[in-house]
Short mmCIF file of N, CA and C in Angstrom, two decimals:
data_model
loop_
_atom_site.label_atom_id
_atom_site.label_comp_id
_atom_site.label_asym_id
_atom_site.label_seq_id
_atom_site.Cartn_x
_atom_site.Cartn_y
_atom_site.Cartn_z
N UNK A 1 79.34 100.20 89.52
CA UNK A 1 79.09 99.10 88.65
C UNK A 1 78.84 99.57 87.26
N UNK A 2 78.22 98.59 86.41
CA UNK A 2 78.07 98.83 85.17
C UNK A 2 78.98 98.91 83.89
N UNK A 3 78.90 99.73 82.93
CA UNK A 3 79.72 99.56 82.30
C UNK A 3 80.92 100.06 82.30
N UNK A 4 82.03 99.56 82.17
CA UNK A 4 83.07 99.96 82.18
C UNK A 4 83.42 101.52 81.31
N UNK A 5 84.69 102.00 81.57
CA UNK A 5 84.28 103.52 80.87
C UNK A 5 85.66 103.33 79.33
N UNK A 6 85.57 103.97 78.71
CA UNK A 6 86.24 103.65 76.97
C UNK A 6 87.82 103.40 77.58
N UNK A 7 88.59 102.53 76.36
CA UNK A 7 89.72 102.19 76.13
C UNK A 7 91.23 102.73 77.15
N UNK A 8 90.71 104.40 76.70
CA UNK A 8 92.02 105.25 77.08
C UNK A 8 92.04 105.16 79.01
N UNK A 9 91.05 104.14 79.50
CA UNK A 9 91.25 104.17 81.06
C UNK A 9 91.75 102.47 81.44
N UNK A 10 92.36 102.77 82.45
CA UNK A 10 92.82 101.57 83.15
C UNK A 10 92.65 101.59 84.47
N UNK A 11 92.21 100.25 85.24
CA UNK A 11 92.05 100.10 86.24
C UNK A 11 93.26 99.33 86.93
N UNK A 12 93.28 100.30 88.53
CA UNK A 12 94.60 100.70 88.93
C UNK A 12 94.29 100.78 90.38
N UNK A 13 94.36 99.94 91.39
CA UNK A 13 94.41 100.37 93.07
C UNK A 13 93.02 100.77 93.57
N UNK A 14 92.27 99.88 92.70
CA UNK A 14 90.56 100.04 92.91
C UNK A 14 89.87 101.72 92.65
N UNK A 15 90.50 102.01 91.37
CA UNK A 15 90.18 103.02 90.79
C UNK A 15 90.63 103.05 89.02
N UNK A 16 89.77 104.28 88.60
CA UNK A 16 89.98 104.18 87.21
C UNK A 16 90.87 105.31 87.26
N UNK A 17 91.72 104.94 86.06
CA UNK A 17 92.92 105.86 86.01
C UNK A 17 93.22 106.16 84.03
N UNK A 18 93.41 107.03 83.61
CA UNK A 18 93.56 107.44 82.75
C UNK A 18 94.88 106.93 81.95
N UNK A 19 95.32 106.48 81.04
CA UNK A 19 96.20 105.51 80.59
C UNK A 19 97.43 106.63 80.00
N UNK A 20 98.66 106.54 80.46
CA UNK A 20 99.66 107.40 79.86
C UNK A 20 99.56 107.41 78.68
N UNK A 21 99.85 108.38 78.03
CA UNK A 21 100.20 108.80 76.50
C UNK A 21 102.01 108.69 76.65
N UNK A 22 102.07 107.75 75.12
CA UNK A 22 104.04 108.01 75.11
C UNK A 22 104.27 109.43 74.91
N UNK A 23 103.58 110.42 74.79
CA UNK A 23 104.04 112.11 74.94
C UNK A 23 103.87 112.51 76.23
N UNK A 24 102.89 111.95 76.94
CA UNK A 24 102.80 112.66 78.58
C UNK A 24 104.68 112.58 78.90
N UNK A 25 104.80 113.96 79.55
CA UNK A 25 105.87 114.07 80.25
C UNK A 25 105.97 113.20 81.63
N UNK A 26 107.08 112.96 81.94
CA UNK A 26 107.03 112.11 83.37
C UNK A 26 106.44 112.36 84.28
N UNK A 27 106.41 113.73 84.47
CA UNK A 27 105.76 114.64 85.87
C UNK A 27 104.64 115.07 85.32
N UNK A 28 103.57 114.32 84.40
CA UNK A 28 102.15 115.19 84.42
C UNK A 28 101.34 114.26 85.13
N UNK A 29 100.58 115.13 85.47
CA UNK A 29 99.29 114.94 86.49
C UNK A 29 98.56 114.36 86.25
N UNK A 30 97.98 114.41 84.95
CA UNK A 30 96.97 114.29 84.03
C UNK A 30 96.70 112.58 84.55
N UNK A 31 97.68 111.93 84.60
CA UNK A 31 97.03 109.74 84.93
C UNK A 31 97.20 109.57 86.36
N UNK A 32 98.33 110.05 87.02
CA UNK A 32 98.47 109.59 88.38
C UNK A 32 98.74 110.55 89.82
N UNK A 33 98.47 111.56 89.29
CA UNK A 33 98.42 112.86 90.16
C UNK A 33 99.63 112.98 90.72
N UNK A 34 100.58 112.93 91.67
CA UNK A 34 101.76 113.51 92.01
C UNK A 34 102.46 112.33 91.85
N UNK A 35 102.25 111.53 91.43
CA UNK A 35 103.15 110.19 90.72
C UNK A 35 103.76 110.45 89.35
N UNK A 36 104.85 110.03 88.68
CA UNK A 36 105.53 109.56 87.58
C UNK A 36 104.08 108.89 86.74
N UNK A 37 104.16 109.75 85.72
CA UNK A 37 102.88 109.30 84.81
C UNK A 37 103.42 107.32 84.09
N UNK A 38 104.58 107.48 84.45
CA UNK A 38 104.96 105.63 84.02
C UNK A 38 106.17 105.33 85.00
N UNK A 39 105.93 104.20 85.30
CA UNK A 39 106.58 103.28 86.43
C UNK A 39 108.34 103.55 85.68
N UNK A 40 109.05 103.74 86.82
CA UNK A 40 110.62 103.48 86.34
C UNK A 40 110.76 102.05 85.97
N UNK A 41 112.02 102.18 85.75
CA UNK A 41 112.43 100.68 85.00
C UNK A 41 112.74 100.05 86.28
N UNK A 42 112.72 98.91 86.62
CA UNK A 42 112.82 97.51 87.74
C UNK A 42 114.39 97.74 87.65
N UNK A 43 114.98 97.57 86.42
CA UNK A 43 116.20 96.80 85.78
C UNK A 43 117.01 97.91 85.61
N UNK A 44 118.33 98.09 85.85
CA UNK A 44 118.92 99.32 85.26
C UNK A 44 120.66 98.51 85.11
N UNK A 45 120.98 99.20 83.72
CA UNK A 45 122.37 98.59 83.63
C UNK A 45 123.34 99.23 84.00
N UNK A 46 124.50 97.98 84.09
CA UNK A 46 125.56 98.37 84.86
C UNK A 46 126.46 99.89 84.52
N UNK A 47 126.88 100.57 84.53
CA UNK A 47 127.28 100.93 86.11
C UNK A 47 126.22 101.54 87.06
N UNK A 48 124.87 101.59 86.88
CA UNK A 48 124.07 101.39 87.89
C UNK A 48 123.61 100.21 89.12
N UNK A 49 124.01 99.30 88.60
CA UNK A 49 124.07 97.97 89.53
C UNK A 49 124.51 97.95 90.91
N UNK A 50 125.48 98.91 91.19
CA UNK A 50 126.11 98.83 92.50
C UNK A 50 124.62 99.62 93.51
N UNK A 51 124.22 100.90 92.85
CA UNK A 51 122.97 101.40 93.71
C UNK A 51 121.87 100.29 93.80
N UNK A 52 121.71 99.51 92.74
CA UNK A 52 120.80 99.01 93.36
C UNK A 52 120.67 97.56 93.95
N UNK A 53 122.07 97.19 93.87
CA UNK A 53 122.59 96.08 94.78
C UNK A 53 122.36 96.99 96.23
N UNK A 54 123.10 97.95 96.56
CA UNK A 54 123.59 98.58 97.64
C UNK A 54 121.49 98.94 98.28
N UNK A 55 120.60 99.30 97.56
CA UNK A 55 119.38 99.59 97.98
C UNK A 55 118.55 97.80 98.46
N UNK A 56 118.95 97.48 97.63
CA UNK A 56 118.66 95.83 98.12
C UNK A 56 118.95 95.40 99.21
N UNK A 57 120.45 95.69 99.91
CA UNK A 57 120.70 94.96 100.75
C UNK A 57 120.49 96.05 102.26
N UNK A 58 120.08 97.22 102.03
CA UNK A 58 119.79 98.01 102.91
C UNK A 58 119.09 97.82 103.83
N UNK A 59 117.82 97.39 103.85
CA UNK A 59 117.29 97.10 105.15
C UNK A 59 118.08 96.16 106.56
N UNK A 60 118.32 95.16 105.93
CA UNK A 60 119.15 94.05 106.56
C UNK A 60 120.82 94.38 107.16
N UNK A 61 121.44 95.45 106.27
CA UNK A 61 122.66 96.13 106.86
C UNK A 61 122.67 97.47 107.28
N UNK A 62 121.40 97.72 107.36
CA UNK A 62 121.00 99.17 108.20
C UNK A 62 121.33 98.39 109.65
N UNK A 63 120.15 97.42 109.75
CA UNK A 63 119.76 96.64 110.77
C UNK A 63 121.18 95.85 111.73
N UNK A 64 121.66 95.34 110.97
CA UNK A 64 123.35 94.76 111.63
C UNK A 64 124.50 95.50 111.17
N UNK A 65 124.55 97.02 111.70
CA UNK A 65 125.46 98.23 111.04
C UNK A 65 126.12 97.71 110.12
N UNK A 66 126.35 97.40 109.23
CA UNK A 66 127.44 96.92 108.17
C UNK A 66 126.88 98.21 107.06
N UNK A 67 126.31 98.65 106.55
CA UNK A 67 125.51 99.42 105.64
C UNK A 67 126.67 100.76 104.92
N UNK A 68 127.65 101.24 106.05
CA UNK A 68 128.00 102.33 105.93
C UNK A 68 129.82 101.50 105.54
N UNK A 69 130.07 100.85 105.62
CA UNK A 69 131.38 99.96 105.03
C UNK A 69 131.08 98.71 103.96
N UNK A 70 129.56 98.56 104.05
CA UNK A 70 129.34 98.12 102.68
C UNK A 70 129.76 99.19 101.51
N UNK A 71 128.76 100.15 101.79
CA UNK A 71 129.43 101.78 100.40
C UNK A 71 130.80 102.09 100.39
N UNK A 72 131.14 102.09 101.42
CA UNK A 72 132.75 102.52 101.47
C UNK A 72 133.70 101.36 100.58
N UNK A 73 133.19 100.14 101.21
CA UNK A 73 133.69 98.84 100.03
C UNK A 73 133.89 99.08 98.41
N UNK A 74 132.84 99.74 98.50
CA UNK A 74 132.36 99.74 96.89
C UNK A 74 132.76 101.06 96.53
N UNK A 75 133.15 101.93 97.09
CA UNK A 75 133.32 103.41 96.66
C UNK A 75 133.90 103.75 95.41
N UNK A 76 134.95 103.22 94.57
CA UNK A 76 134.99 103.13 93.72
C UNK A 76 134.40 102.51 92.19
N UNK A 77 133.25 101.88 92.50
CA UNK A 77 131.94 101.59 91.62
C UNK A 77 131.28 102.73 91.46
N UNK A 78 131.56 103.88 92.04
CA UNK A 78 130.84 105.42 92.10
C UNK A 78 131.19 106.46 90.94
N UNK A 79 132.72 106.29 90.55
CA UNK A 79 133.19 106.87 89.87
C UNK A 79 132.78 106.86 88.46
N UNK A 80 132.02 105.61 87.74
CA UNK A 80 131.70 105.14 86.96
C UNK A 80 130.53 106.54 86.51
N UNK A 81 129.80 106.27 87.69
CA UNK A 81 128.52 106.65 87.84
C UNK A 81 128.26 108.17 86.88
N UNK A 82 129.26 109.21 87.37
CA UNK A 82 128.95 110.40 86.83
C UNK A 82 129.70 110.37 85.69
N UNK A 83 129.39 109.67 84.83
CA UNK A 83 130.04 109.89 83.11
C UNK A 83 128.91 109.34 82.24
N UNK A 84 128.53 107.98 83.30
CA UNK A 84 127.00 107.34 82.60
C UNK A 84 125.77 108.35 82.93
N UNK A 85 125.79 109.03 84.36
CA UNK A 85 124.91 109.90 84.13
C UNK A 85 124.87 110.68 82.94
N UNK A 86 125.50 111.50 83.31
CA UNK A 86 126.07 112.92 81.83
C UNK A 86 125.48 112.12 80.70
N UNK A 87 125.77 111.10 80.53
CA UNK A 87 125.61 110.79 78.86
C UNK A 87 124.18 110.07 78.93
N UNK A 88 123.58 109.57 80.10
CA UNK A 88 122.05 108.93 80.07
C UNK A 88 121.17 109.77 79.72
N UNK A 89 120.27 109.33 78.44
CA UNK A 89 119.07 110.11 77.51
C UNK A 89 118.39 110.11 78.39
N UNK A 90 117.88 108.74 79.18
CA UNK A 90 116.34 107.89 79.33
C UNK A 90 116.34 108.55 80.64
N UNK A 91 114.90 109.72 80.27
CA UNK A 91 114.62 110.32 81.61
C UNK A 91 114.42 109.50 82.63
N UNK A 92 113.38 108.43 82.41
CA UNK A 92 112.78 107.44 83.54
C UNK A 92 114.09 106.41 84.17
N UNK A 93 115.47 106.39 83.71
CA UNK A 93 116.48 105.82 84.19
C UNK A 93 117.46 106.74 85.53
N UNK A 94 117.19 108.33 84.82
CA UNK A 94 117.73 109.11 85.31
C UNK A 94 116.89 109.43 87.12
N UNK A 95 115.49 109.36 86.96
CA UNK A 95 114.39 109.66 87.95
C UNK A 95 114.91 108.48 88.75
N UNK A 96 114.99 106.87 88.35
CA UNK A 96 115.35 105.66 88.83
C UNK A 96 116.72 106.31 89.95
N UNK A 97 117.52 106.43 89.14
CA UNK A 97 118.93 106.38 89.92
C UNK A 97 119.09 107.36 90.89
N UNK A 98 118.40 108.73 90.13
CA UNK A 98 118.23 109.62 91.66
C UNK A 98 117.59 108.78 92.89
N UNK A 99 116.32 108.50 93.00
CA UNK A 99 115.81 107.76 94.28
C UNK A 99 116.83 106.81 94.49
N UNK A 100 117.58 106.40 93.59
CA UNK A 100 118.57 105.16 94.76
C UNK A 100 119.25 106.17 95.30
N UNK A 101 120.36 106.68 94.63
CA UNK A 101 121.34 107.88 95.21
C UNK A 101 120.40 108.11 96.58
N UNK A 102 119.23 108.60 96.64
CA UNK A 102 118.71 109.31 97.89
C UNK A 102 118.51 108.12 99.29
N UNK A 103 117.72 106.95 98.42
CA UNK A 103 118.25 106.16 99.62
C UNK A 103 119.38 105.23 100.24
N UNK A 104 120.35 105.30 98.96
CA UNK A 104 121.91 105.34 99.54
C UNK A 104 122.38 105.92 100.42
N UNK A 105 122.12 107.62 100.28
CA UNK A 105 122.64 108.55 101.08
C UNK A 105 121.91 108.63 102.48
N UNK A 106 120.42 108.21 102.39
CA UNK A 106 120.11 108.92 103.33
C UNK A 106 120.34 107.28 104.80
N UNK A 107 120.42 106.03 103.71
CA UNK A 107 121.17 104.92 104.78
C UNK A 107 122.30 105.35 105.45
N UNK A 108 123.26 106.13 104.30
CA UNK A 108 124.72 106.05 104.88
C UNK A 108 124.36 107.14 105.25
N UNK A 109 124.11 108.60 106.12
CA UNK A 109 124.10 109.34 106.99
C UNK A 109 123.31 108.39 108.25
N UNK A 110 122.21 107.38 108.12
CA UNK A 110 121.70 107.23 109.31
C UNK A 110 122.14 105.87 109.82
N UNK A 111 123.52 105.27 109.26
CA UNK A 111 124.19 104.10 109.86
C UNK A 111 125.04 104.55 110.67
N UNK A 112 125.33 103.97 111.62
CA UNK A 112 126.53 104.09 112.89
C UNK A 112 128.09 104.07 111.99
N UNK A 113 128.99 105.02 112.41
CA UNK A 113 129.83 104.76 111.85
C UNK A 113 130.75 103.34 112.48
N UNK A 114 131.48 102.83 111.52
CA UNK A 114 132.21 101.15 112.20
C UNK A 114 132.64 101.73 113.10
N UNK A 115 132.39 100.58 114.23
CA UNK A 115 132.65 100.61 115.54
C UNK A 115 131.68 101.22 116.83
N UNK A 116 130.96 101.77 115.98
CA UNK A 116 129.81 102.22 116.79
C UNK A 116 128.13 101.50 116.67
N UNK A 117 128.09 100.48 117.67
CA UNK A 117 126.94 100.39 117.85
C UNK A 117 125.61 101.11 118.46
#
């Protein structure tokens, strides 16, 4: 209880947490301990759209195998991908799109291939 503690803290998951600096690097410790010192972006533009259409609809076409010919559908929305990488500044876009990539990949290794239930 009592008084709250100065400016530079924010309260965060029923704890006080130390407020990013726009110089903290992504990966410092210093506000959220093995977390991204600032939240990725929600929103990412197109030609990222297909990952995170494709992460959206994942649970539900994990679930009724479709998941692994959904990507294949789209496989050419991929190509896009590594030219916008290369040229993307915005670290916190780049951190974003890796975790989709990972749970893209790691759906499409653990979906049945078509025809196999």
């Amino acid at each position: 209880g009592g008084v709250p503690p100065p400016p530079r803290w924010i309260f965060r998951s029923q704890k006080w947490h130390r407020k990013p600096r726009a110089t903290d690097p992504i990966w410092s410790t210093r506000c959220r301990g093995f977390l991204p010192s600032r939240d990725p972006p929600a929103m990412l533009p197109p030609p990222y759209t297909v990952l995170t259409d494709l992460v959206d609809a994942l649970p539900v076409s994990l679930a009724d195998g479709s998941f692994r010919s959904m990507v294949d559908a789209r496989a050419a929305e991929f190509t896009p991908l590594a030219e916008a990488i290369r040229c993307e500044e915005d670290e916190m876009v780049l951190e974003r799109v890796h975790s989709l990539f990972g749970y893209v990949g790691r759906g499409y290794v653990s979906a049945p291939p078509a025809g196999i239930a």
